[in-house]
Short mmCIF file of C-alpha atoms in Angstrom, two decimals:
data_model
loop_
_atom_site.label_atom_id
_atom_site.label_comp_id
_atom_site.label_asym_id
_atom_site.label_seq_id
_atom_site.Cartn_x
_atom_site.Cartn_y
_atom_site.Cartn_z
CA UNK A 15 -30.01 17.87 10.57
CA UNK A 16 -30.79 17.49 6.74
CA UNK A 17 -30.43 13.43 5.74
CA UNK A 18 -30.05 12.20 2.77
CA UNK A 19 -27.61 14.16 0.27
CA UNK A 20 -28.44 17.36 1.60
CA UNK A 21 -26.03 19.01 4.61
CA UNK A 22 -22.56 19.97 4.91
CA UNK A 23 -19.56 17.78 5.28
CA UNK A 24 -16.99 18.57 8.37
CA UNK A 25 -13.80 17.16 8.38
CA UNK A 26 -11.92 17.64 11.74
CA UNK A 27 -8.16 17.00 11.08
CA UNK A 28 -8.68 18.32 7.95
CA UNK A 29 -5.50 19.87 7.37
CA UNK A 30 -3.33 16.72 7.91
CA UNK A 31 -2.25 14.07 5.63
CA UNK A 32 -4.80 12.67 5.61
CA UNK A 33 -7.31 15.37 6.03
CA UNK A 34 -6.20 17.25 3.08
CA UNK A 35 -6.90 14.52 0.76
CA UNK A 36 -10.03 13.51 2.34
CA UNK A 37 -11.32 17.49 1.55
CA UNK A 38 -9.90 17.41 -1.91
CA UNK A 39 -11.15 14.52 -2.74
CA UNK A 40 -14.77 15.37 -1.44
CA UNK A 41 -15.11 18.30 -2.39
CA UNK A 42 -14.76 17.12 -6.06
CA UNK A 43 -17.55 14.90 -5.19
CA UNK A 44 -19.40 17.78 -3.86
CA UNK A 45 -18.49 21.50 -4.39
CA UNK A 46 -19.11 23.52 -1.70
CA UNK A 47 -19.88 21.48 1.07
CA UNK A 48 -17.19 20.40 2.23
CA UNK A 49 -15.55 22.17 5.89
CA UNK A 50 -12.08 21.17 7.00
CA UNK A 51 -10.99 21.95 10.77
CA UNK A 52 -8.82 21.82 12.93
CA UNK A 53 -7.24 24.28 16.45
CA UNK A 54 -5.21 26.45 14.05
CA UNK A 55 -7.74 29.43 13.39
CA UNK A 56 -4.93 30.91 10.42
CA UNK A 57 -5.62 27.86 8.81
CA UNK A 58 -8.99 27.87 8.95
CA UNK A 59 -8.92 31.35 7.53
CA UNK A 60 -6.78 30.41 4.85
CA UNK A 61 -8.21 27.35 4.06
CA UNK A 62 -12.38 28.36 4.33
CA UNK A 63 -12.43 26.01 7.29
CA UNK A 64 -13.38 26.46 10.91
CA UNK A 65 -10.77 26.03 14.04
CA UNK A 66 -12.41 23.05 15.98
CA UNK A 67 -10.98 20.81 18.70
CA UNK A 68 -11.75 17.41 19.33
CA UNK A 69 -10.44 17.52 22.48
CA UNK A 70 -13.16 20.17 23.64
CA UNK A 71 -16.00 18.66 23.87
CA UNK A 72 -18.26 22.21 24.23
CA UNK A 73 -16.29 23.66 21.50
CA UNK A 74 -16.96 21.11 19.23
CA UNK A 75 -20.56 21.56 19.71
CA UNK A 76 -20.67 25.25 18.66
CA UNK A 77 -18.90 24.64 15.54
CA UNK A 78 -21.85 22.08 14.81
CA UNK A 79 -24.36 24.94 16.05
CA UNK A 80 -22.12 27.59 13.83
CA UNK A 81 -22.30 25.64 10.51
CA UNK A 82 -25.97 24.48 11.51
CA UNK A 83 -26.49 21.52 8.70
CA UNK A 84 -23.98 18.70 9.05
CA UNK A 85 -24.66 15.73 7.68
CA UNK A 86 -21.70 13.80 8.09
CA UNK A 87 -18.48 14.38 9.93
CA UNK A 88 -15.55 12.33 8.64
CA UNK A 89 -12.83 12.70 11.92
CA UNK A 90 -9.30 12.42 10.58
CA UNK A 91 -7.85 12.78 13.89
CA UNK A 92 -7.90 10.94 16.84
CA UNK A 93 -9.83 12.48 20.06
CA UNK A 94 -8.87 11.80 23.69
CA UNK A 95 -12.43 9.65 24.14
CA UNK A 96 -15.93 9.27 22.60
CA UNK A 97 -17.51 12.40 23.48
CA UNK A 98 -17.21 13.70 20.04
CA UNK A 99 -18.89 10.46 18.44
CA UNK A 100 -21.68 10.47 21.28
CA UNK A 101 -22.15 14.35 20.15
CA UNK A 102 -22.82 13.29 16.72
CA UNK A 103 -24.84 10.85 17.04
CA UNK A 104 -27.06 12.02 19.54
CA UNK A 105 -27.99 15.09 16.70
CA UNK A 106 -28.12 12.48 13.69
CA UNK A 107 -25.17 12.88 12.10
CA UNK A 108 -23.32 10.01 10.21
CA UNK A 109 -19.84 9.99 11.22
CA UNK A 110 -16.98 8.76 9.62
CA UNK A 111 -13.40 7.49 12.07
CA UNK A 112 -10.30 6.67 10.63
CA UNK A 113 -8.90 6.69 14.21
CA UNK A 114 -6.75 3.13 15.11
CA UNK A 115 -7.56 3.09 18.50
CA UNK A 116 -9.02 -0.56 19.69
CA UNK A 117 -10.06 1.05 23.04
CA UNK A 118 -11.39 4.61 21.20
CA UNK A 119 -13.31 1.91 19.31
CA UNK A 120 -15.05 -0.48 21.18
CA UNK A 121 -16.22 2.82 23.10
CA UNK A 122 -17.67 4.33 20.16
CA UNK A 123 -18.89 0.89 19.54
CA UNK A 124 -20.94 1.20 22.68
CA UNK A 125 -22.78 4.29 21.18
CA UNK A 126 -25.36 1.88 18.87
CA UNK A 127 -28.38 2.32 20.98
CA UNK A 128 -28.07 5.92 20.84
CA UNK A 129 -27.14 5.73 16.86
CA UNK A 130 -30.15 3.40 15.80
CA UNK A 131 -32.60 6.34 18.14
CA UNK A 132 -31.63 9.08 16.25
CA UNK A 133 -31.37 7.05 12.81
CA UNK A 134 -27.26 7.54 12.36
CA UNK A 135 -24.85 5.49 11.97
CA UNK A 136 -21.12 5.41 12.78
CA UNK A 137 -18.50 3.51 10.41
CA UNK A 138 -15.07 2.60 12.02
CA UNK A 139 -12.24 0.78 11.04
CA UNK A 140 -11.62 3.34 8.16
CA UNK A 141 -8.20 3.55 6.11
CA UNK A 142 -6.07 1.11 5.22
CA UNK A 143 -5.25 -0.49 8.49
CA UNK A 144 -7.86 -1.31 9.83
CA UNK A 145 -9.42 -0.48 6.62
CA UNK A 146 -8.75 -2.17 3.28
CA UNK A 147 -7.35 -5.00 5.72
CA UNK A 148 -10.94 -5.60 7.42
CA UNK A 149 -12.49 -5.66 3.77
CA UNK A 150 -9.78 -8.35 2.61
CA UNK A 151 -10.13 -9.93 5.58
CA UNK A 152 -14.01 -10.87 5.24
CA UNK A 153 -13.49 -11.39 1.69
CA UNK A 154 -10.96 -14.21 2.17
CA UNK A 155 -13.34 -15.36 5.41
CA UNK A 156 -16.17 -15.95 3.52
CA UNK A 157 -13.91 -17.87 0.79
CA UNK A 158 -12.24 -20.49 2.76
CA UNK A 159 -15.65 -21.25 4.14
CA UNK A 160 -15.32 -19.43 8.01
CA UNK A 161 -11.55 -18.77 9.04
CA UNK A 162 -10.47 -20.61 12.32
CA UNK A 163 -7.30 -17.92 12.22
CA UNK A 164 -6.62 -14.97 10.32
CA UNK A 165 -3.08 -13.07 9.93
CA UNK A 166 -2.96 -9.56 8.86
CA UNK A 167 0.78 -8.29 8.01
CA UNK A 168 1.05 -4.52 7.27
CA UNK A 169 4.05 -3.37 5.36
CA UNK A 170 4.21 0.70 5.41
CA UNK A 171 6.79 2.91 3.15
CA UNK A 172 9.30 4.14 5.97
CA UNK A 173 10.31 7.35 3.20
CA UNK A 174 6.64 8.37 3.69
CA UNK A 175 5.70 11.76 5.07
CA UNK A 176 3.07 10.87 7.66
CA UNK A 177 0.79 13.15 10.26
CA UNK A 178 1.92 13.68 13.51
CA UNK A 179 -0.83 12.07 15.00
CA UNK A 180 -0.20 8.90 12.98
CA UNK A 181 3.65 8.87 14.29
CA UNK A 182 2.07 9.32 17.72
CA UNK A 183 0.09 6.80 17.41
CA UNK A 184 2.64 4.49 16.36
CA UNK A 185 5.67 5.02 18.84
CA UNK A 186 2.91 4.50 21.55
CA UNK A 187 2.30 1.09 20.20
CA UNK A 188 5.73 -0.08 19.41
CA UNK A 189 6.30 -0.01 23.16
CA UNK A 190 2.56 -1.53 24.05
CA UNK A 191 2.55 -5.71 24.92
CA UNK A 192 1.51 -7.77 22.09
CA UNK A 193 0.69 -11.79 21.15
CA UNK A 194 1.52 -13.76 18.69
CA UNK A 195 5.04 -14.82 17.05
CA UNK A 196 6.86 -12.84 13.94
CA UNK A 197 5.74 -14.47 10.87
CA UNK A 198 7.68 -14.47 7.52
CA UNK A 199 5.51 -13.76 4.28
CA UNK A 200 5.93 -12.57 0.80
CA UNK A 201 4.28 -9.23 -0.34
CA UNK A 202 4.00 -8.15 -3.93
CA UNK A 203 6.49 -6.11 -5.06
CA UNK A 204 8.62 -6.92 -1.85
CA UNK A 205 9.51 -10.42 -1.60
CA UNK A 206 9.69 -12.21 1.57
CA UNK A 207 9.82 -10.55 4.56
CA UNK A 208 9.57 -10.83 8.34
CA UNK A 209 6.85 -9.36 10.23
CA UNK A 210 6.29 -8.38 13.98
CA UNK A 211 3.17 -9.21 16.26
CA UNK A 212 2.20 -5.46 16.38
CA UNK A 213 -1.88 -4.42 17.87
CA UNK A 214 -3.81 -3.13 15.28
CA UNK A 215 -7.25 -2.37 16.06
CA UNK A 216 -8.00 -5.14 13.14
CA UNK A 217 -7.52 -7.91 15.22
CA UNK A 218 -10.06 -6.81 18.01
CA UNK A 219 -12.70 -5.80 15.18
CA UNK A 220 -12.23 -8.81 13.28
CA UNK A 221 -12.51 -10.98 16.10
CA UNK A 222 -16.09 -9.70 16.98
CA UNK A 223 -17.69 -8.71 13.39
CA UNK A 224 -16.62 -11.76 11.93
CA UNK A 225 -16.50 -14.89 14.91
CA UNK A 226 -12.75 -15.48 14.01
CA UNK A 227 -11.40 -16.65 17.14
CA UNK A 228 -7.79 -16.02 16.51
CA UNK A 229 -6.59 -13.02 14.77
CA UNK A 230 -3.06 -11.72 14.35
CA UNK A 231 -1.76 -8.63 12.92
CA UNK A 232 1.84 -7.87 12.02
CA UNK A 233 3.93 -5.30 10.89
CA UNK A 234 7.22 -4.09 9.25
CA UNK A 235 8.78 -1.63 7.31
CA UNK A 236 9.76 -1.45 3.52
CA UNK A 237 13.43 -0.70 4.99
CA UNK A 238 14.65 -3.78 6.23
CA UNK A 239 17.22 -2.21 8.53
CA UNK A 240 14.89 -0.26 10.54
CA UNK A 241 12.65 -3.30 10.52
CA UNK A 242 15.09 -4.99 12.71
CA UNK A 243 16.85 -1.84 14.41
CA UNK A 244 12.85 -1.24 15.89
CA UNK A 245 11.78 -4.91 16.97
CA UNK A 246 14.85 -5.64 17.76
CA UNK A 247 14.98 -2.77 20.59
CA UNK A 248 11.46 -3.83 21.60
CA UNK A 249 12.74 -7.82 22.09
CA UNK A 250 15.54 -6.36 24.30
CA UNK A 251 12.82 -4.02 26.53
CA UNK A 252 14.47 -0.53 25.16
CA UNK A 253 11.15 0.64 23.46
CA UNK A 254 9.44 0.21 26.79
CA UNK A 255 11.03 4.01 27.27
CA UNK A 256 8.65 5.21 24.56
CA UNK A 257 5.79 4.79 27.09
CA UNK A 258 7.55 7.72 28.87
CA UNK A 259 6.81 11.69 28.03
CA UNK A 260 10.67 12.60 27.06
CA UNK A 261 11.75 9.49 25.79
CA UNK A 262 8.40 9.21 23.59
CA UNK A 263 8.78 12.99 21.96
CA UNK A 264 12.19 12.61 21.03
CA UNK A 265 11.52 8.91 19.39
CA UNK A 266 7.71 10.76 17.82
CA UNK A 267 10.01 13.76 16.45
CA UNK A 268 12.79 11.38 14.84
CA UNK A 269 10.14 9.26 12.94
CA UNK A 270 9.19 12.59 11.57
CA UNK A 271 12.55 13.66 10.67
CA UNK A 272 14.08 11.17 9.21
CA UNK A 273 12.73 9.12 5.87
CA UNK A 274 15.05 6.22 4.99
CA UNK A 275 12.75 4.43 2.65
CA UNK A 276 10.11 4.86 0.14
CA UNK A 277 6.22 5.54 -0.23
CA UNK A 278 4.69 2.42 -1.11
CA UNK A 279 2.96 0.08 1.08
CA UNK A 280 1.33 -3.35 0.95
CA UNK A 281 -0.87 -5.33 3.23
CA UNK A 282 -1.94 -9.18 3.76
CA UNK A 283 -4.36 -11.24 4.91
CA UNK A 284 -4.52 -15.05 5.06
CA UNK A 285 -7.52 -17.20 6.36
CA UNK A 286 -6.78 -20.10 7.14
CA UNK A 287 -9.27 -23.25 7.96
CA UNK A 288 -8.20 -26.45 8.82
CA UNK A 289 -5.55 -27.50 6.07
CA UNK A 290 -6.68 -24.54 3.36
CA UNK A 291 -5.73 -20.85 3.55
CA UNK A 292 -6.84 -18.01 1.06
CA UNK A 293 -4.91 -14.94 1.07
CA UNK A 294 -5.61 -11.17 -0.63
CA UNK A 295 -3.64 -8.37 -0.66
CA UNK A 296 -2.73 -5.05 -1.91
CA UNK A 297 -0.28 -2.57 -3.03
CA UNK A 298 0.26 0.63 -3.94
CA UNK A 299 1.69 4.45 -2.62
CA UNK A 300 1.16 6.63 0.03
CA UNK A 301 -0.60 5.06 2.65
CA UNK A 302 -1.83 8.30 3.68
CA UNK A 303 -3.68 8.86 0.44
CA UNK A 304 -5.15 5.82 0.22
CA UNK A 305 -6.61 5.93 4.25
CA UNK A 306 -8.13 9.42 2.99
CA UNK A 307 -9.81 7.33 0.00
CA UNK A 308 -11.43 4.94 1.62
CA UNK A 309 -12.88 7.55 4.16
CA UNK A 310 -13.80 9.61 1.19
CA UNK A 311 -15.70 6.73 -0.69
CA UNK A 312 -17.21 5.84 2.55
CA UNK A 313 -18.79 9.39 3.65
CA UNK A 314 -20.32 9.21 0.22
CA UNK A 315 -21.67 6.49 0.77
CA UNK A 316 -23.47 7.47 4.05
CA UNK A 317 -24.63 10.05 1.93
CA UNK A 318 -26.00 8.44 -0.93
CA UNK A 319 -26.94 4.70 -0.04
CA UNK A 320 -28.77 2.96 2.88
CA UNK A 321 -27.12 0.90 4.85
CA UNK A 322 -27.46 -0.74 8.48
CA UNK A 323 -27.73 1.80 11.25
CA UNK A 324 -26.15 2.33 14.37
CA UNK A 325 -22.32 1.59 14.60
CA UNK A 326 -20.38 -0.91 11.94
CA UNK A 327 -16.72 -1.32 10.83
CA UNK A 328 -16.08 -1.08 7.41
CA UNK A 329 -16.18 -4.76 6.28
CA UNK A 330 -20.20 -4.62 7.24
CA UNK A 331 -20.88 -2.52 4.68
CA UNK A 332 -21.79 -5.01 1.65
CA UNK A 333 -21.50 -2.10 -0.39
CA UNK A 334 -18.53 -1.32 -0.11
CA UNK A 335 -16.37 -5.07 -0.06
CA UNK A 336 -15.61 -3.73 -3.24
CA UNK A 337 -13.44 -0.87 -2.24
CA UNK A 338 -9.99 -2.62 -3.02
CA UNK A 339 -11.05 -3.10 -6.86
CA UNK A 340 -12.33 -0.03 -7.04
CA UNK A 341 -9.41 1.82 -6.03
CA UNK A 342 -7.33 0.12 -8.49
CA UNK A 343 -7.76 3.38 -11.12
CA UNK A 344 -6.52 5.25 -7.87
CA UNK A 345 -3.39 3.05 -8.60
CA UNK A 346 -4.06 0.78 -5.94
CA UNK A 347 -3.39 -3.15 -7.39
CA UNK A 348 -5.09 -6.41 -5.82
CA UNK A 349 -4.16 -9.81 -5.58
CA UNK A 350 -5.35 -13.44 -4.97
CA UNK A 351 -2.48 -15.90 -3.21
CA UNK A 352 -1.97 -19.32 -3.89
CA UNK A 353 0.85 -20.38 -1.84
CA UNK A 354 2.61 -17.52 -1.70
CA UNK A 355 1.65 -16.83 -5.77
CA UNK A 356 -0.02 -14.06 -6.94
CA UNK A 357 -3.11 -14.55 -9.49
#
């Protein structure tokens, strides 16, 4: 495997919503080097990509073998285990996860040993949530002085388009158990609004890369209605039939459908210590685009940059705390909270 700058980029998924923009994007950065995949081989025709499945292990290996120089794999969907991270690895190459997984995770989290051997190195938490929320998260950490609790709240456009596997993912954890108690907050350009304890990955990763022992994260919709029409069902134990194959399809297939609100998103997080709290947060559109971004910026980095080897989420990267101000020419905008003011 070439290091360094040289080698091919291969991005699995990369004909979703996210994968798309992740290979466009790229392959500004650098022309003829980037391969999307995914099963569909008319795709891959059409597209100049290669028809790989994450969910063969084998298979996945002989498109490595086929293209013969990877140097960095950015996986923009979400495989059944780690096999395909412990493939990786094991042959030195970085690899990039925007998967939201806590369990996928931690497993590929157990991979550092075999990351550090072969001199590779495996960033999670990649996106916007976890993502931009882990990098705002450390960033208001550090500034209260070591947060005793943090609460992430993740507002997502209900009118966007998203991937299937991203609607998947979501109906499956609508109906999962969660902590913690609904919290009303304001978000920039959305007022006040009530969100639900909902288990983003962010608030295992958090709790381990920075010592916070209590972290929260929330969500709800820019659609108010739905807001309450979907936590509502899961107070009175009707989502609990999302858990089941018929019940879960038909559910997955009318997120898909129907698109009662808009494209913009925002996301929050407070640290709070003792008496003071510091909050960040962002805003801007298509939370698919801006997931592919921050994968983007990060596989560059892996090629260009040293950094810490073996397996990190995103906020460990010094380099790259300042992803949310960079994105702002991407349209992305930032803000500090005082008391529910933004500065």
């Amino acid at each position: 495997m070439n290091s360094g700058v040289a080698g091919r980029i291969l991005v699995p998924g990369g004909y979703g919503a996210v994968g798309e923009e992740v290979t466009a994007t790229l392959e500004r950065w650098f022309p003829g080097r980037v391969v999307p995949g995914g099963r569909s081989a008319e795709r891959a025709r059409r597209c100049g990509g290669v028809q790989v499945d994450v969910t063969d292990p084998r298979g996945f290996e002989r498109v490595l073998d086929h293209l013969g120089d990877v140097a960095v794999v950015v996986l923009c969907v979400e495989p059944p285990d780690a096999s395909v991270a412990r493939i990786c690895l094991e042959r030195g190459i970085h690899l990039v996860d925007v998967g939201a997984d806590a369990d996928l995770l931690a497993a590929v989290e157990g991979l550092r040993e075999t990351a550090v051997r072969t001199r590779a190195a495996a960033v999670l938490s990649v996106g916007v949530a976890p993502g931009l929320t882990n990098l705002l998260a450390r960033r208001a950490h550090e500034e209260v002085g070591g947060a005793e609790r943090i609460d992430v709240t993740v507002l997502l456009g209900s009118g966007e388009r998203h991937g299937a596997d991203a609607v998947r993912w979501t109906v499956a954890h609508l109906a999962a158990p969660t902590a913690g108690r609904r919290l009303r907050t304001s978000l920039p350009g959305f007022g006040r609004r009530t969100a639900h304890p909902f288990p983003f990955s962010d608030q295992h990763a958090l709790a381990r890369t920075l010592g916070v022992p209590r972290v929260t994260t929330r969500l709800c919709l820019d659609s108010r209605l739905l807001t309450a029409l979907l936590f509502g069902a899961r107070a009175t134990g009707l989502l609990r039939l999302a858990a089941r194959p018929g019940p879960g399809r038909l559910l997955t297939s009318l997120f898909g459908r129907v698109h009662p609100g808009g494209d913009a998103f925002a996301v929050r997080v407070d640290a709070h210590r003792g008496g003071r709290r510091v909050g960040y947060a962002v805003r801007g559109h298509r939370q698919s685009r801006f997931t592919a971004l921050v994968a983007a910026h990060t596989a560059r980095h892996l090629l260009h940059a040293p950094l810490p080897l073996g397996v990190v989420h995103l906020d460990e990267i010094t380099e790259l705390s300042d992803l949310p101000d960079r994105l702002a020419s991407a349209g992305l905008t930032l803000h500090r909270l005082v008391d529910g003011a933004s500065r």
